[in-house]
Amino acid sequence: MEKINLKDYAENFEDTYNDIQETFPKEVLPQAIICKFSSNEYIVRFDEDIQYLFFLLDGRAKIYIVHENGKRALIQFLKKNDFIGDLSLIEVEKNLKDVVAINECTCLAIPLASSREHLLNDKLFLYNLSRYLGDKLLKRTDHYTAMQDYEFKNRLARYILQIENDGFFQEKHTETAEYVGVSYRHLLYTLNQFHEEGLLEKRGRKYFIINKEKLERLSSKRD
Amino acid sequence: MEKINLKDYAENFEDTYNDIQETFPKEVLPQAIICKFSSNEYIVRFDEDIQYLFFLLDGRAKIYIVHENGKRALIQFLKKNDFIGDLSLIEVEKNLKDVVAINECTCLAIPLASSREHLLNDKLFLYNLSRYLGDKLLKRTDHYTAMQDYEFKNRLARYILQIENDGFFQEKHTETAEYVGVSYRHLLYTLNQFHEEGLLEKRGRKYFIINKEKLERLSSKRD
DNA sequence: ATAATAATAGGAGATATCTCATATTGAGGT
DNA sequence: ACCTCAATATGAGATATCTCCTATTATTAT
């Protein structure tokens, strides 16, 4: 992890810095720094205290919950403008999560010890935080209730459409399996099935969507 | 649904009224009323606009999410001091949920139209709302990730211990099945299995826990 | 009180999904 | 460039869980 002075960062990324100034009360910024994490680096570990509230400025990361039985579930992908440590800030978190950078991640890091009080006394920040948490709650609920009410091929179709890029589905299968909550083996079975049914085509190790309509039908219906 | 004047209610339930005054900014209370819902009555319907922010003062209710494929999932049980309509208040909700009273429910009802602005400008209320949402997010995540990482008998053991009363498990099987996310049929299989393994005993139509330790072991481990 | 509806209960068979084993290929570190 | 570890791929067999059916009790509503 590499630390950068916020001032130095601000000079090179004016637009992002403006966003930051609108999101956080000005009292906390003097203490904030920029942290850069490299791919696969842990931003937060489930068994260590968290010292900062992070705000993701660039890059992608993923949150895992670690269970006592050793299994872990990928519960969310993080992107620009997501918080890390929001639940620790408001002190409701009991079990921390693992947060791992997927590619290089640039984060604003606000020290909790010195800034908590400022943050929790800022009306606008609290309002935004509520909305952020509410939105997260809804998305997570949708994700998980879908697991319960749709069978896997429907959920997979949905996920592919959601994360597809230029018609290509190129997520790591290991990660996909953890996120959609099935075994790696079964994911491959279903991907093959999609292939045989003429929904996807394999190009190198990526899959290309060749029948988007059918995929869309599958994603929202039974079938 | 029966409406009661807040003043009248306050006279009979002083303690609860004190709680209310601490939870909500005083500007909104003059417009608030008390609503009583009877057992199985809908407090909110997924296809109708919500006009009030409700705060549950007494009784139990349950939230369902309704999916396009017709299935619905019980996502949360509500009890005293839970909000209903919190996500609509902050306007992040897209798909409403069904909320159904389990027994008689008494709610404080605050009209959204006239009170939204007051609520969202009150620092203390926003702080409490954030904590409430954060806590809800954590609990819901735990519930659902457990579905993914533990097999059903573990989850059922956990649920029984969580909701047991004086050693009796007496929830409706239909509701339990919807909440823990398995078919009614499979729930019965597993309950019978617990019976055969000497964990539960059937008394009338309730189950009585006769080996709590073993149930606890089952609830947190593989096995 | 009686009909109607919801909850409990269990049988039989189908299948979605898992576990374990094994081989091949790709990427990161020194 | 070489080694190691992670990711991809697939087979075979086991099982957790589902769907559909049919009775028998409770509850609720008229």
Coordinates of C-alpha atoms (C1' of nucleotides) in Angstrom, one line a residue:
Chain A
M1 CA 0.0 0.0 0.0
E2 CA 1.3 3.4 -1.0
K3 CA 0.4 6.6 0.7
I4 CA 0.1 9.9 -1.1
N5 CA -0.5 13.4 0.2
L6 CA -4.0 14.6 -0.5
K7 CA -2.7 17.9 -1.8
D8 CA -0.4 16.3 -4.3
Y9 CA -3.3 14.1 -5.5
A10 CA -5.6 17.1 -5.7
E11 CA -3.3 18.8 -8.2
N12 CA -3.5 16.0 -10.6
F13 CA -7.1 15.1 -10.2
E14 CA -9.1 18.2 -9.9
D15 CA -12.5 16.8 -10.8
T16 CA -12.3 14.0 -8.3
Y17 CA -11.1 16.4 -5.7
N18 CA -14.1 18.5 -6.2
D19 CA -16.3 15.5 -5.7
I20 CA -14.5 14.8 -2.5
Q21 CA -15.1 18.3 -1.2
E22 CA -18.8 17.9 -1.9
T23 CA -19.1 14.6 -0.2
F24 CA -17.1 15.2 3.0
P25 CA -17.3 18.0 5.6
K26 CA -14.3 20.2 5.1
E27 CA -13.0 19.7 8.7
V28 CA -12.0 16.1 8.0
L29 CA -10.0 16.7 4.8
P30 CA -6.8 18.0 6.3
Q31 CA -6.3 14.7 8.1
A32 CA -7.2 12.6 5.0
I33 CA -4.7 10.9 2.8
I34 CA -4.7 8.9 -0.4
C35 CA -4.0 5.2 -0.3
K36 CA -3.1 3.1 -3.3
F37 CA -3.6 -0.6 -3.2
S38 CA -2.3 -3.0 -5.8
S39 CA -4.3 -5.8 -7.3
N40 CA -5.1 -8.6 -4.8
E41 CA -4.0 -6.6 -1.9
Y42 CA -6.2 -6.6 1.2
I43 CA -7.7 -3.2 2.0
V44 CA -9.4 -4.5 5.1
R45 CA -8.9 -7.8 6.9
F46 CA -11.7 -9.5 8.8
D47 CA -9.6 -10.1 11.8
E48 CA -8.0 -6.6 12.1
D49 CA -9.3 -3.4 13.4
I50 CA -10.1 -0.8 10.8
Q51 CA -8.5 2.7 11.2
Y52 CA -9.9 4.5 8.3
L53 CA -13.1 5.3 6.5
F54 CA -12.2 4.6 2.9
F55 CA -13.9 6.1 -0.1
L56 CA -13.0 4.4 -3.4
L57 CA -11.9 6.9 -6.0
D58 CA -10.7 4.5 -8.7
G59 CA -10.5 0.8 -9.2
R60 CA -12.6 -2.2 -8.3
A61 CA -12.7 -4.2 -5.1
K62 CA -14.7 -7.0 -3.5
I63 CA -16.1 -7.7 -0.1
Y64 CA -16.1 -11.1 1.5
I65 CA -17.8 -12.3 4.6
V66 CA -15.9 -15.0 6.4
H67 CA -17.8 -17.6 8.2
E68 CA -16.8 -19.8 11.1
N69 CA -17.0 -22.9 9.0
G70 CA -14.2 -21.6 6.9
K71 CA -16.3 -20.8 3.9
R72 CA -16.5 -17.3 2.6
A73 CA -19.0 -15.5 0.4
L74 CA -18.4 -12.7 -2.0
I75 CA -21.1 -10.3 -1.0
Q76 CA -20.4 -7.2 -3.0
F77 CA -18.3 -5.6 -5.7
L78 CA -17.2 -2.1 -5.0
K79 CA -16.6 0.6 -7.5
K80 CA -15.9 4.3 -7.7
N81 CA -17.7 6.3 -4.9
D82 CA -18.3 3.3 -2.7
F83 CA -17.4 3.5 1.0
I84 CA -15.4 0.9 2.9
G85 CA -15.8 1.0 6.6
D86 CA -19.1 2.8 6.7
L87 CA -20.5 0.4 9.1
S88 CA -17.6 0.7 11.4
L89 CA -18.0 4.4 11.3
I90 CA -21.4 4.2 12.8
E91 CA -20.3 1.4 15.1
V92 CA -22.8 -1.2 14.3
E93 CA -20.3 -3.6 12.8
K94 CA -19.5 -6.7 14.8
N95 CA -17.8 -9.0 12.3
L96 CA -15.5 -7.3 9.9
K97 CA -15.3 -8.3 6.4
D98 CA -12.4 -9.0 4.1
V99 CA -12.1 -6.3 1.4
V100 CA -9.7 -7.1 -1.5
A101 CA -8.6 -5.0 -4.4
I102 CA -9.4 -6.5 -7.8
N103 CA -7.2 -4.2 -9.7
E104 CA -5.3 -1.1 -8.6
C105 CA -7.4 0.9 -6.2
T106 CA -7.1 4.5 -5.2
C107 CA -8.9 5.4 -2.0
L108 CA -9.4 8.5 0.1
A109 CA -8.6 7.4 3.7
I110 CA -10.1 9.4 6.6
P111 CA -8.8 8.4 10.0
L112 CA -11.7 7.3 12.1
A113 CA -10.3 8.2 15.5
S114 CA -10.0 11.9 14.8
S115 CA -12.8 12.4 12.3
R116 CA -15.7 10.3 13.5
E117 CA -17.2 13.1 15.5
H118 CA -17.1 15.6 12.6
L119 CA -18.6 13.2 10.2
L120 CA -21.4 12.2 12.5
N121 CA -22.3 15.8 13.1
D122 CA -22.6 16.8 9.5
K123 CA -26.2 16.8 8.4
L124 CA -25.4 16.5 4.7
F125 CA -23.0 13.7 5.2
L126 CA -25.4 11.9 7.4
Y127 CA -28.1 12.3 4.8
N128 CA -25.9 10.9 2.1
L129 CA -24.8 8.1 4.3
S130 CA -28.4 7.1 5.0
R131 CA -29.1 7.1 1.3
Y132 CA -26.0 5.1 0.6
L133 CA -26.8 2.5 3.2
G134 CA -30.4 2.3 2.1
D135 CA -29.4 1.8 -1.4
K136 CA -26.9 -0.9 -0.4
L137 CA -29.5 -2.6 1.7
L138 CA -31.9 -2.8 -1.2
K139 CA -29.3 -4.0 -3.7
R140 CA -28.1 -6.7 -1.3
T141 CA -31.6 -7.8 -0.5
D142 CA -32.4 -8.1 -4.2
H143 CA -29.3 -10.1 -4.9
Y144 CA -30.0 -12.5 -2.1
T145 CA -33.7 -12.9 -2.4
A146 CA -33.1 -13.7 -6.1
M147 CA -31.0 -16.6 -5.0
Q148 CA -33.9 -17.9 -3.1
D149 CA -36.6 -17.4 -5.6
Y150 CA -34.9 -18.1 -8.9
E151 CA -33.0 -21.1 -9.9
F152 CA -29.4 -20.7 -10.9
K153 CA -29.7 -20.4 -14.6
N154 CA -32.0 -17.4 -14.2
R155 CA -29.6 -15.8 -11.8
L156 CA -26.6 -16.5 -14.0
A157 CA -28.3 -15.0 -17.0
R158 CA -29.1 -11.9 -15.0
Y159 CA -25.6 -11.6 -13.7
I160 CA -24.1 -11.9 -17.1
L161 CA -26.3 -9.2 -18.5
Q162 CA -25.4 -7.0 -15.6
I163 CA -21.7 -7.3 -15.8
E164 CA -21.3 -7.8 -19.5
N165 CA -19.0 -5.5 -21.4
D166 CA -19.3 -5.0 -25.2
G167 CA -21.1 -8.3 -25.4
F168 CA -18.3 -10.1 -23.6
F169 CA -18.6 -11.9 -20.3
Q170 CA -15.1 -12.1 -19.0
E171 CA -15.3 -12.3 -15.2
K172 CA -13.2 -14.8 -13.5
H173 CA -15.2 -18.0 -13.0
T174 CA -13.9 -18.5 -9.5
E175 CA -15.2 -15.1 -8.5
T176 CA -18.5 -15.5 -10.3
A177 CA -19.1 -18.8 -8.5
E178 CA -18.5 -17.2 -5.1
Y179 CA -20.7 -14.3 -5.9
V180 CA -23.7 -16.1 -7.3
G181 CA -23.4 -18.7 -4.7
V182 CA -22.9 -22.0 -6.5
S183 CA -20.0 -24.3 -6.8
Y184 CA -17.4 -23.7 -9.5
R185 CA -18.4 -27.0 -11.0
H186 CA -22.0 -26.2 -11.3
L187 CA -21.2 -22.8 -12.8
L188 CA -19.3 -24.5 -15.6
Y189 CA -22.1 -27.0 -16.2
T190 CA -24.5 -24.1 -16.7
L191 CA -22.1 -22.1 -18.8
N192 CA -21.8 -25.1 -21.1
Q193 CA -25.6 -25.4 -21.1
F194 CA -25.9 -21.8 -22.2
H195 CA -23.4 -22.6 -24.9
E196 CA -25.3 -25.6 -26.2
E197 CA -28.5 -23.6 -26.2
G198 CA -27.0 -21.0 -28.4
L199 CA -26.9 -18.2 -25.8
L200 CA -23.1 -17.8 -25.5
E201 CA -20.1 -18.6 -27.6
K202 CA -16.7 -19.2 -26.4
R203 CA -14.0 -17.0 -27.8
G204 CA -10.6 -17.8 -26.2
R205 CA -11.5 -17.9 -22.6
K206 CA -14.1 -15.3 -22.7
Y207 CA -17.8 -15.9 -23.5
F208 CA -19.5 -13.8 -26.1
I209 CA -23.3 -13.2 -26.0
I210 CA -24.9 -14.3 -29.2
N211 CA -28.5 -14.3 -28.2
K212 CA -29.2 -11.4 -25.9
E213 CA -32.9 -11.6 -26.1
K214 CA -33.1 -15.2 -25.0
L215 CA -30.7 -14.4 -22.2
E216 CA -32.9 -11.5 -21.1
R217 CA -36.0 -13.7 -21.2
L218 CA -34.2 -16.2 -19.1
S219 CA -33.0 -13.6 -16.6
S220 CA -36.4 -12.4 -15.6
K221 CA -38.7 -15.4 -16.0
R222 CA -38.9 -18.9 -14.9
D223 CA -38.5 -21.1 -17.9
Chain B
M1 CA -57.2 -0.5 10.3
E2 CA -58.2 1.7 13.1
K3 CA -56.9 5.2 13.6
I4 CA -56.3 6.7 17.0
N5 CA -55.5 10.2 18.0
L6 CA -51.9 10.4 19.2
K7 CA -52.9 12.5 22.2
D8 CA -55.3 9.9 23.4
Y9 CA -52.7 7.2 23.0
A10 CA -50.1 9.3 24.9
E11 CA -52.4 9.4 27.9
N12 CA -52.6 5.6 28.2
F13 CA -49.0 4.8 27.2
E14 CA -46.7 7.4 28.8
D15 CA -43.5 5.4 28.6
T16 CA -43.9 4.6 24.9
Y17 CA -44.8 8.2 24.2
N18 CA -41.6 9.3 25.8
D19 CA -39.6 7.0 23.6
I20 CA -41.4 8.5 20.6
Q21 CA -40.5 12.0 21.6
E22 CA -36.8 11.0 21.8
T23 CA -36.8 9.3 18.5
F24 CA -38.6 11.9 16.3
P25 CA -38.1 15.6 15.9
K26 CA -40.9 17.4 17.7
E27 CA -42.1 19.2 14.6
V28 CA -43.5 16.1 13.1
L29 CA -45.5 14.7 16.0
P30 CA -48.5 17.1 15.7
Q31 CA -49.3 15.5 12.3
A32 CA -48.7 11.9 13.5
I33 CA -51.4 9.4 14.4
I34 CA -51.6 6.0 15.8
C35 CA -52.7 3.1 13.5
K36 CA -53.8 -0.3 14.7
F37 CA -53.7 -3.2 12.3
S38 CA -55.3 -6.5 13.0
S39 CA -53.7 -9.9 12.5
N40 CA -53.0 -10.7 8.9
E41 CA -53.8 -7.2 7.7
Y42 CA -51.6 -5.6 5.2
I43 CA -49.7 -2.6 6.5
V44 CA -48.1 -1.9 3.2
R45 CA -48.8 -3.5 -0.2
F46 CA -46.1 -3.9 -2.8
D47 CA -48.2 -2.3 -5.5
E48 CA -49.5 0.7 -3.7
D49 CA -47.8 4.0 -2.8
I50 CA -46.8 4.4 0.8
Q51 CA -48.1 7.5 2.5
Y52 CA -46.6 7.2 6.0
L53 CA -43.5 6.4 7.8
F54 CA -44.5 3.8 10.3
F55 CA -42.8 3.0 13.6
L56 CA -43.9 -0.2 15.2
L57 CA -44.9 0.3 18.9
D58 CA -46.4 -3.0 19.6
G59 CA -46.9 -6.3 17.8
R60 CA -45.0 -8.3 15.2
A61 CA -45.1 -8.0 11.4
K62 CA -43.2 -9.5 8.5
I63 CA -41.8 -8.1 5.2
Y64 CA -42.1 -10.0 1.9
I65 CA -40.4 -9.2 -1.3
V66 CA -42.5 -10.1 -4.3
H67 CA -40.8 -11.3 -7.4
E68 CA -41.9 -11.2 -11.0
N69 CA -42.0 -14.9 -11.2
G70 CA -44.8 -14.8 -8.6
K71 CA -42.7 -16.2 -5.7
R72 CA -42.2 -14.2 -2.6
A73 CA -39.7 -14.4 0.1
L74 CA -40.1 -13.5 3.7
I75 CA -37.1 -11.2 4.3
Q76 CA -37.6 -9.9 7.8
F77 CA -39.6 -10.1 10.9
L78 CA -40.4 -6.7 12.5
K79 CA -40.8 -6.0 16.1
K80 CA -41.1 -3.1 18.5
N81 CA -39.1 -0.1 17.4
D82 CA -38.7 -1.1 13.8
F83 CA -39.4 1.3 11.0
I84 CA -41.7 0.6 8.0
G85 CA -41.2 2.8 5.1
D86 CA -37.7 4.0 6.0
L87 CA -36.4 3.4 2.5
S88 CA -39.3 5.2 0.9
L89 CA -38.5 8.2 3.2
I90 CA -35.0 8.5 1.8
E91 CA -36.3 7.8 -1.6
V92 CA -34.1 4.9 -2.6
E93 CA -36.9 2.3 -2.8
K94 CA -37.9 1.2 -6.2
N95 CA -39.9 -1.9 -5.5
L96 CA -42.1 -1.8 -2.5
K97 CA -42.5 -4.8 -0.3
D98 CA -45.5 -6.4 1.3
V99 CA -45.7 -5.8 5.0
V100 CA -48.2 -8.0 6.9
A101 CA -49.2 -7.9 10.5
I102 CA -48.6 -11.2 12.3
N103 CA -50.6 -10.3 15.3
E104 CA -52.3 -7.0 16.3
C105 CA -49.9 -4.1 15.5
T106 CA -49.8 -0.6 16.9
C107 CA -47.9 1.8 14.8
L108 CA -47.0 5.4 14.9
A109 CA -47.8 6.8 11.5
I110 CA -46.0 10.0 10.2
P111 CA -47.3 11.4 7.0
L112 CA -44.4 11.5 4.5
A113 CA -45.7 14.3 2.4
S114 CA -45.7 16.9 5.2
S115 CA -42.9 15.5 7.4
R116 CA -40.2 14.3 5.1
E117 CA -38.3 17.6 5.1
H118 CA -38.3 17.9 8.9
L119 CA -37.1 14.4 9.3
L120 CA -34.3 14.7 6.8
N121 CA -33.1 17.9 8.4
D122 CA -32.8 16.6 11.9
K123 CA -29.3 15.6 12.7
L124 CA -30.2 13.2 15.5
F125 CA -32.9 11.5 13.5
L126 CA -30.5 11.1 10.6
Y127 CA -27.9 9.6 12.8
N128 CA -30.3 7.1 14.3
L129 CA -31.6 6.3 10.9
S130 CA -28.1 5.6 9.6
R131 CA -27.5 3.3 12.5
Y132 CA -30.8 1.6 12.0
L133 CA -30.1 1.0 8.3
G134 CA -26.6 -0.1 9.0
D135 CA -27.8 -2.6 11.5
K136 CA -30.5 -3.9 9.2
L137 CA -27.9 -4.3 6.5
L138 CA -25.7 -6.3 8.6
K139 CA -28.4 -8.6 9.9
R140 CA -29.9 -9.2 6.5
T141 CA -26.5 -9.9 5.1
D142 CA -25.8 -12.4 7.8
H143 CA -29.1 -14.1 7.3
Y144 CA -28.5 -14.5 3.6
T145 CA -24.9 -15.3 3.5
A146 CA -25.6 -18.0 6.0
M147 CA -28.0 -19.5 3.4
Q148 CA -25.2 -19.7 1.0
D149 CA -22.5 -21.1 3.2
Y150 CA -24.3 -23.4 5.5
E151 CA -26.6 -26.2 4.6
F152 CA -30.2 -26.2 5.6
K153 CA -30.0 -28.3 8.8
N154 CA -27.4 -25.8 10.2
R155 CA -29.5 -22.9 9.4
L156 CA -32.6 -24.4 10.8
A157 CA -30.8 -25.2 14.0
R158 CA -29.7 -21.6 14.2
Y159 CA -33.2 -20.3 13.5
I160 CA -34.8 -22.5 16.1
L161 CA -32.4 -21.3 18.8
Q162 CA -32.9 -17.7 17.8
I163 CA -36.7 -17.8 18.0
E164 CA -37.2 -20.4 20.6
N165 CA -39.3 -19.5 23.6
D166 CA -39.1 -21.3 26.9
G167 CA -37.6 -24.3 25.0
F168 CA -40.5 -24.4 22.6
F169 CA -40.3 -23.9 18.9
Q170 CA -43.8 -22.9 17.8
E171 CA -43.5 -20.8 14.7
K172 CA -45.7 -21.6 11.8
H173 CA -44.0 -24.0 9.5
T174 CA -45.3 -22.2 6.5
E175 CA -43.6 -19.0 7.6
T176 CA -40.5 -20.7 8.7
A177 CA -40.1 -22.3 5.3
E178 CA -40.5 -19.0 3.6
Y179 CA -38.0 -17.3 5.9
V180 CA -35.3 -19.9 5.8
G181 CA -35.7 -20.4 2.1
V182 CA -36.7 -24.0 1.6
S183 CA -39.8 -25.8 0.5
Y184 CA -42.3 -26.7 3.1
R185 CA -41.8 -30.3 2.3
H186 CA -38.1 -30.2 3.0
L187 CA -38.6 -28.3 6.3
L188 CA -40.7 -31.2 7.5
Y189 CA -38.2 -33.7 6.5
T190 CA -35.5 -31.9 8.4
L191 CA -37.7 -31.4 11.5
N192 CA -38.4 -35.1 11.5
Q193 CA -34.7 -35.8 11.2
F194 CA -34.1 -33.6 14.2
H195 CA -36.7 -35.6 16.0
E196 CA -35.1 -38.9 15.2
E197 CA -31.7 -37.6 16.2
G198 CA -33.1 -36.7 19.6
L199 CA -32.8 -32.9 19.3
L200 CA -36.5 -32.1 19.3
E201 CA -39.6 -33.7 20.7
K202 CA -43.1 -33.2 19.5
R203 CA -45.6 -31.9 22.0
G204 CA -48.9 -31.3 20.4
R205 CA -48.0 -29.4 17.4
K206 CA -45.1 -27.6 19.0
Y207 CA -41.6 -28.9 19.1
F208 CA -39.7 -28.9 22.4
I209 CA -35.9 -28.7 22.5
I210 CA -34.5 -31.7 24.4
N211 CA -30.9 -31.4 23.4
K212 CA -29.9 -27.8 23.3
E213 CA -26.1 -28.4 23.2
K214 CA -26.3 -30.6 20.2
L215 CA -28.5 -28.1 18.5
E216 CA -26.0 -25.4 19.3
R217 CA -23.2 -27.4 17.9
L218 CA -25.2 -28.0 14.7
S219 CA -26.0 -24.3 14.4
S220 CA -22.5 -23.0 14.2
K221 CA -20.6 -25.8 12.6
R222 CA -20.6 -28.1 9.6
D223 CA -21.2 -31.6 11.0
Chain C
dA1 C1' -72.7 -23.7 13.4
dT2 C1' -71.0 -24.6 9.0
dA3 C1' -68.5 -23.8 5.1
dA4 C1' -64.3 -22.3 3.3
dT5 C1' -59.5 -21.6 3.7
dA6 C1' -55.0 -22.2 5.6
dA7 C1' -51.8 -25.2 8.1
dT8 C1' -49.9 -29.7 9.1
dA9 C1' -48.3 -34.1 7.4
dG10 C1' -46.2 -37.4 4.6
dG11 C1' -45.3 -40.6 0.0
dA12 C1' -42.9 -41.0 -4.5
dG13 C1' -40.0 -39.5 -7.9
dA14 C1' -37.2 -36.0 -10.3
dT15 C1' -33.3 -32.9 -10.6
dA16 C1' -30.4 -29.1 -9.3
dT17 C1' -26.4 -28.8 -7.1
dC18 C1' -22.4 -30.6 -4.4
dT19 C1' -18.1 -33.1 -3.4
dC20 C1' -14.0 -35.2 -4.8
dA21 C1' -10.6 -36.4 -8.2
dT22 C1' -7.5 -35.2 -11.9
dA23 C1' -5.3 -32.8 -15.9
dT24 C1' -4.2 -28.7 -18.3
dT25 C1' -3.2 -24.0 -18.8
dG26 C1' -2.0 -19.2 -17.3
dA27 C1' 0.1 -15.7 -14.3
dG28 C1' 3.3 -13.7 -10.7
dG29 C1' 7.6 -13.8 -8.2
dT30 C1' 12.6 -14.1 -7.9
Chain D
dA1 C1' 13.3 -18.6 -17.5
dC2 C1' 11.6 -21.5 -14.0
dC3 C1' 8.8 -22.6 -10.3
dT4 C1' 4.7 -22.2 -7.8
dC5 C1' 0.1 -21.3 -7.2
dA6 C1' -4.3 -19.9 -9.1
dA7 C1' -7.6 -20.6 -12.7
dT8 C1' -9.8 -23.4 -16.1
dA9 C1' -11.9 -27.8 -17.5
dT10 C1' -14.4 -32.1 -17.1
dG11 C1' -16.0 -36.9 -15.3
dA12 C1' -18.5 -39.7 -11.9
dG13 C1' -21.2 -40.4 -8.2
dA14 C1' -23.7 -38.7 -4.1
dT15 C1' -27.4 -36.0 -1.9
dA16 C1' -29.9 -32.0 -0.6
dT17 C1' -33.8 -30.1 -2.1
dC18 C1' -37.8 -29.6 -5.1
dT19 C1' -42.4 -30.6 -7.3
dC20 C1' -46.7 -32.7 -7.3
dC21 C1' -50.1 -35.4 -4.9
dT22 C1' -53.3 -36.6 -1.3
dA23 C1' -55.3 -36.6 3.6
dT24 C1' -56.1 -34.8 7.9
dT25 C1' -56.6 -31.2 11.2
dA26 C1' -57.1 -26.0 12.7
dT27 C1' -58.7 -21.4 11.9
dT28 C1' -61.4 -17.9 10.0
dA29 C1' -65.4 -15.9 8.0
dT30 C1' -70.3 -15.9 6.9

